[in-house]
């Protein structure tokens, strides 16, 4: 039996159990500007990376310029010592590496970040 997690209230308002259902690519890419802030907020950045991965896995098309800008902003997150954020960065960069331009130098350098493999 399948569990139904979406519902409509008495006033006809639809509610979904999927918090990412109505994400807009442009809004998420705007949020990604947080990656350039100092100090890095690992929790917030990991949440934004999750949104980016969700969009990619839902088939959302990222243009080459969008992907490249987000990609290089993400590389700054490797400065964080937070292991969860670093793993999320690696996963997102891996997904975006086929879309973004000029990534081979960054990925080969960042995979061995701080003398250890991510």
PDB file of C-alpha atoms in Angstrom:
ATOM      1  CA  UNK A   1       0.000   0.000   0.000  1.00  0.00           C
ATOM      2  CA  UNK A   2       1.340   3.405  -1.026  1.00  0.00           C
ATOM      3  CA  UNK A   3       1.382   6.169   1.567  1.00  0.00           C
ATOM      4  CA  UNK A   4      -0.277   9.372   0.316  1.00  0.00           C
ATOM      5  CA  UNK A   5       1.663  12.412   1.540  1.00  0.00           C
ATOM      6  CA  UNK A   6       0.047  15.142  -0.595  1.00  0.00           C
ATOM      7  CA  UNK A   7      -3.239  16.657   0.522  1.00  0.00           C
ATOM      8  CA  UNK A   8      -5.795  19.423  -0.058  1.00  0.00           C
ATOM      9  CA  UNK A   9      -7.184  21.374   2.888  1.00  0.00           C
ATOM     10  CA  UNK A  10     -10.798  22.482   3.444  1.00  0.00           C
ATOM     11  CA  UNK A  11     -10.221  25.644   1.406  1.00  0.00           C
ATOM     12  CA  UNK A  12      -8.895  23.731  -1.597  1.00  0.00           C
ATOM     13  CA  UNK A  13      -5.228  24.606  -1.062  1.00  0.00           C
ATOM     14  CA  UNK A  14      -2.887  21.871  -2.299  1.00  0.00           C
ATOM     15  CA  UNK A  15      -0.016  20.792  -0.050  1.00  0.00           C
ATOM     16  CA  UNK A  16       2.857  18.571  -1.093  1.00  0.00           C
ATOM     17  CA  UNK A  17       5.262  16.508   0.961  1.00  0.00           C
ATOM     18  CA  UNK A  18       8.055  17.368  -1.477  1.00  0.00           C
ATOM     19  CA  UNK A  19       9.748  20.586  -0.294  1.00  0.00           C
ATOM     20  CA  UNK A  20      11.584  20.914  -3.628  1.00  0.00           C
ATOM     21  CA  UNK A  21       8.557  20.504  -5.874  1.00  0.00           C
ATOM     22  CA  UNK A  22       8.246  24.170  -6.865  1.00  0.00           C
ATOM     23  CA  UNK A  23      11.927  25.087  -7.109  1.00  0.00           C
ATOM     24  CA  UNK A  24      12.867  27.559  -9.791  1.00  0.00           C
ATOM     25  CA  UNK A  25      16.290  27.214 -11.356  1.00  0.00           C
ATOM     26  CA  UNK A  26      16.919  30.962 -11.405  1.00  0.00           C
ATOM     27  CA  UNK A  27      16.064  31.311  -7.704  1.00  0.00           C
ATOM     28  CA  UNK A  28      18.380  28.447  -6.739  1.00  0.00           C
ATOM     29  CA  UNK A  29      21.232  29.874  -8.807  1.00  0.00           C
ATOM     30  CA  UNK A  30      20.641  33.250  -7.095  1.00  0.00           C
ATOM     31  CA  UNK A  31      20.881  31.484  -3.720  1.00  0.00           C
ATOM     32  CA  UNK A  32      24.195  29.957  -4.798  1.00  0.00           C
ATOM     33  CA  UNK A  33      25.772  33.405  -4.396  1.00  0.00           C
ATOM     34  CA  UNK A  34      25.992  32.448  -0.719  1.00  0.00           C
ATOM     35  CA  UNK A  35      28.957  30.258  -1.710  1.00  0.00           C
ATOM     36  CA  UNK A  36      31.057  33.428  -2.007  1.00  0.00           C
ATOM     37  CA  UNK A  37      30.305  34.654   1.518  1.00  0.00           C
ATOM     38  CA  UNK A  38      32.787  34.560   4.354  1.00  0.00           C
ATOM     39  CA  UNK A  39      32.560  32.759   6.671  1.00  0.00           C
ATOM     40  CA  UNK A  40      31.078  29.757   4.883  1.00  0.00           C
ATOM     41  CA  UNK A  41      27.764  28.570   6.320  1.00  0.00           C
ATOM     42  CA  UNK A  42      28.055  24.774   5.793  1.00  0.00           C
ATOM     43  CA  UNK A  43      24.428  23.951   6.545  1.00  0.00           C
ATOM     44  CA  UNK A  44      23.006  26.617   4.247  1.00  0.00           C
ATOM     45  CA  UNK A  45      25.434  25.794   1.429  1.00  0.00           C
ATOM     46  CA  UNK A  46      24.743  22.052   1.673  1.00  0.00           C
ATOM     47  CA  UNK A  47      21.014  22.787   1.420  1.00  0.00           C
ATOM     48  CA  UNK A  48      21.549  24.841  -1.740  1.00  0.00           C
ATOM     49  CA  UNK A  49      23.734  22.095  -3.222  1.00  0.00           C
ATOM     50  CA  UNK A  50      20.893  19.652  -2.501  1.00  0.00           C
ATOM     51  CA  UNK A  51      18.537  21.905  -4.451  1.00  0.00           C
ATOM     52  CA  UNK A  52      20.950  22.058  -7.393  1.00  0.00           C
ATOM     53  CA  UNK A  53      21.279  18.266  -7.418  1.00  0.00           C
ATOM     54  CA  UNK A  54      17.499  17.923  -7.248  1.00  0.00           C
ATOM     55  CA  UNK A  55      17.031  20.203 -10.257  1.00  0.00           C
ATOM     56  CA  UNK A  56      19.670  18.342 -12.276  1.00  0.00           C
ATOM     57  CA  UNK A  57      18.172  14.963 -11.412  1.00  0.00           C
ATOM     58  CA  UNK A  58      14.702  16.196 -12.379  1.00  0.00           C
ATOM     59  CA  UNK A  59      16.036  16.947 -15.853  1.00  0.00           C
ATOM     60  CA  UNK A  60      16.301  20.726 -15.451  1.00  0.00           C
ATOM     61  CA  UNK A  61      18.670  22.079 -18.083  1.00  0.00           C
ATOM     62  CA  UNK A  62      21.484  24.282 -16.826  1.00  0.00           C
ATOM     63  CA  UNK A  63      23.097  26.409 -19.496  1.00  0.00           C
ATOM     64  CA  UNK A  64      26.856  26.212 -19.900  1.00  0.00           C
ATOM     65  CA  UNK A  65      27.379  29.692 -18.447  1.00  0.00           C
ATOM     66  CA  UNK A  66      25.060  29.019 -15.474  1.00  0.00           C
ATOM     67  CA  UNK A  67      26.733  25.703 -14.758  1.00  0.00           C
ATOM     68  CA  UNK A  68      30.241  27.135 -15.083  1.00  0.00           C
ATOM     69  CA  UNK A  69      29.532  30.045 -12.736  1.00  0.00           C
ATOM     70  CA  UNK A  70      27.919  27.789 -10.131  1.00  0.00           C
ATOM     71  CA  UNK A  71      30.690  25.226 -10.549  1.00  0.00           C
ATOM     72  CA  UNK A  72      33.496  27.666  -9.814  1.00  0.00           C
ATOM     73  CA  UNK A  73      31.580  29.203  -6.904  1.00  0.00           C
ATOM     74  CA  UNK A  74      31.227  25.690  -5.441  1.00  0.00           C
ATOM     75  CA  UNK A  75      34.956  25.082  -5.504  1.00  0.00           C
ATOM     76  CA  UNK A  76      35.332  27.763  -2.826  1.00  0.00           C
ATOM     77  CA  UNK A  77      33.317  25.563  -0.475  1.00  0.00           C
ATOM     78  CA  UNK A  78      36.204  23.108  -0.280  1.00  0.00           C
ATOM     79  CA  UNK A  79      37.789  25.604   2.133  1.00  0.00           C
ATOM     80  CA  UNK A  80      35.319  24.366   4.719  1.00  0.00           C
ATOM     81  CA  UNK A  81      36.318  21.587   7.107  1.00  0.00           C
ATOM     82  CA  UNK A  82      32.712  20.362   7.275  1.00  0.00           C
ATOM     83  CA  UNK A  83      32.739  16.776   5.900  1.00  0.00           C
ATOM     84  CA  UNK A  84      29.083  16.833   4.833  1.00  0.00           C
ATOM     85  CA  UNK A  85      29.523  20.041   2.849  1.00  0.00           C
ATOM     86  CA  UNK A  86      32.686  18.715   1.222  1.00  0.00           C
ATOM     87  CA  UNK A  87      30.895  15.512   0.163  1.00  0.00           C
ATOM     88  CA  UNK A  88      27.954  17.495  -1.210  1.00  0.00           C
ATOM     89  CA  UNK A  89      30.404  19.675  -3.164  1.00  0.00           C
ATOM     90  CA  UNK A  90      32.066  16.624  -4.634  1.00  0.00           C
ATOM     91  CA  UNK A  91      28.725  15.084  -5.666  1.00  0.00           C
ATOM     92  CA  UNK A  92      27.443  18.315  -7.199  1.00  0.00           C
ATOM     93  CA  UNK A  93      30.686  19.028  -9.039  1.00  0.00           C
ATOM     94  CA  UNK A  94      30.678  15.473 -10.349  1.00  0.00           C
ATOM     95  CA  UNK A  95      27.138  15.953 -11.710  1.00  0.00           C
ATOM     96  CA  UNK A  96      27.928  19.345 -13.210  1.00  0.00           C
ATOM     97  CA  UNK A  97      31.311  18.507 -14.713  1.00  0.00           C
ATOM     98  CA  UNK A  98      29.731  17.357 -17.967  1.00  0.00           C
ATOM     99  CA  UNK A  99      27.813  20.660 -18.314  1.00  0.00           C
ATOM    100  CA  UNK A 100      30.279  23.330 -17.183  1.00  0.00           C
ATOM    101  CA  UNK A 101      33.288  24.531 -19.187  1.00  0.00           C
ATOM    102  CA  UNK A 102      36.942  24.501 -18.073  1.00  0.00           C
ATOM    103  CA  UNK A 103      36.345  21.979 -15.298  1.00  0.00           C
ATOM    104  CA  UNK A 104      39.143  19.493 -15.867  1.00  0.00           C
ATOM    105  CA  UNK A 105      41.745  21.643 -14.100  1.00  0.00           C
ATOM    106  CA  UNK A 106      39.507  22.269 -11.107  1.00  0.00           C
ATOM    107  CA  UNK A 107      38.345  18.685 -10.664  1.00  0.00           C
ATOM    108  CA  UNK A 108      41.825  17.216 -10.906  1.00  0.00           C
ATOM    109  CA  UNK A 109      43.117  19.755  -8.378  1.00  0.00           C
ATOM    110  CA  UNK A 110      40.188  19.652  -5.962  1.00  0.00           C
ATOM    111  CA  UNK A 111      39.713  15.901  -5.727  1.00  0.00           C
ATOM    112  CA  UNK A 112      42.986  15.726  -3.824  1.00  0.00           C
ATOM    113  CA  UNK A 113      42.083  18.702  -1.647  1.00  0.00           C
ATOM    114  CA  UNK A 114      44.211  19.108   1.477  1.00  0.00           C
ATOM    115  CA  UNK A 115      46.346  16.075   0.699  1.00  0.00           C
ATOM    116  CA  UNK A 116      43.516  13.570   0.839  1.00  0.00           C
ATOM    117  CA  UNK A 117      41.006  12.171  -1.567  1.00  0.00           C
ATOM    118  CA  UNK A 118      37.475  13.443  -1.040  1.00  0.00           C
TER     119      UNK A 118
END
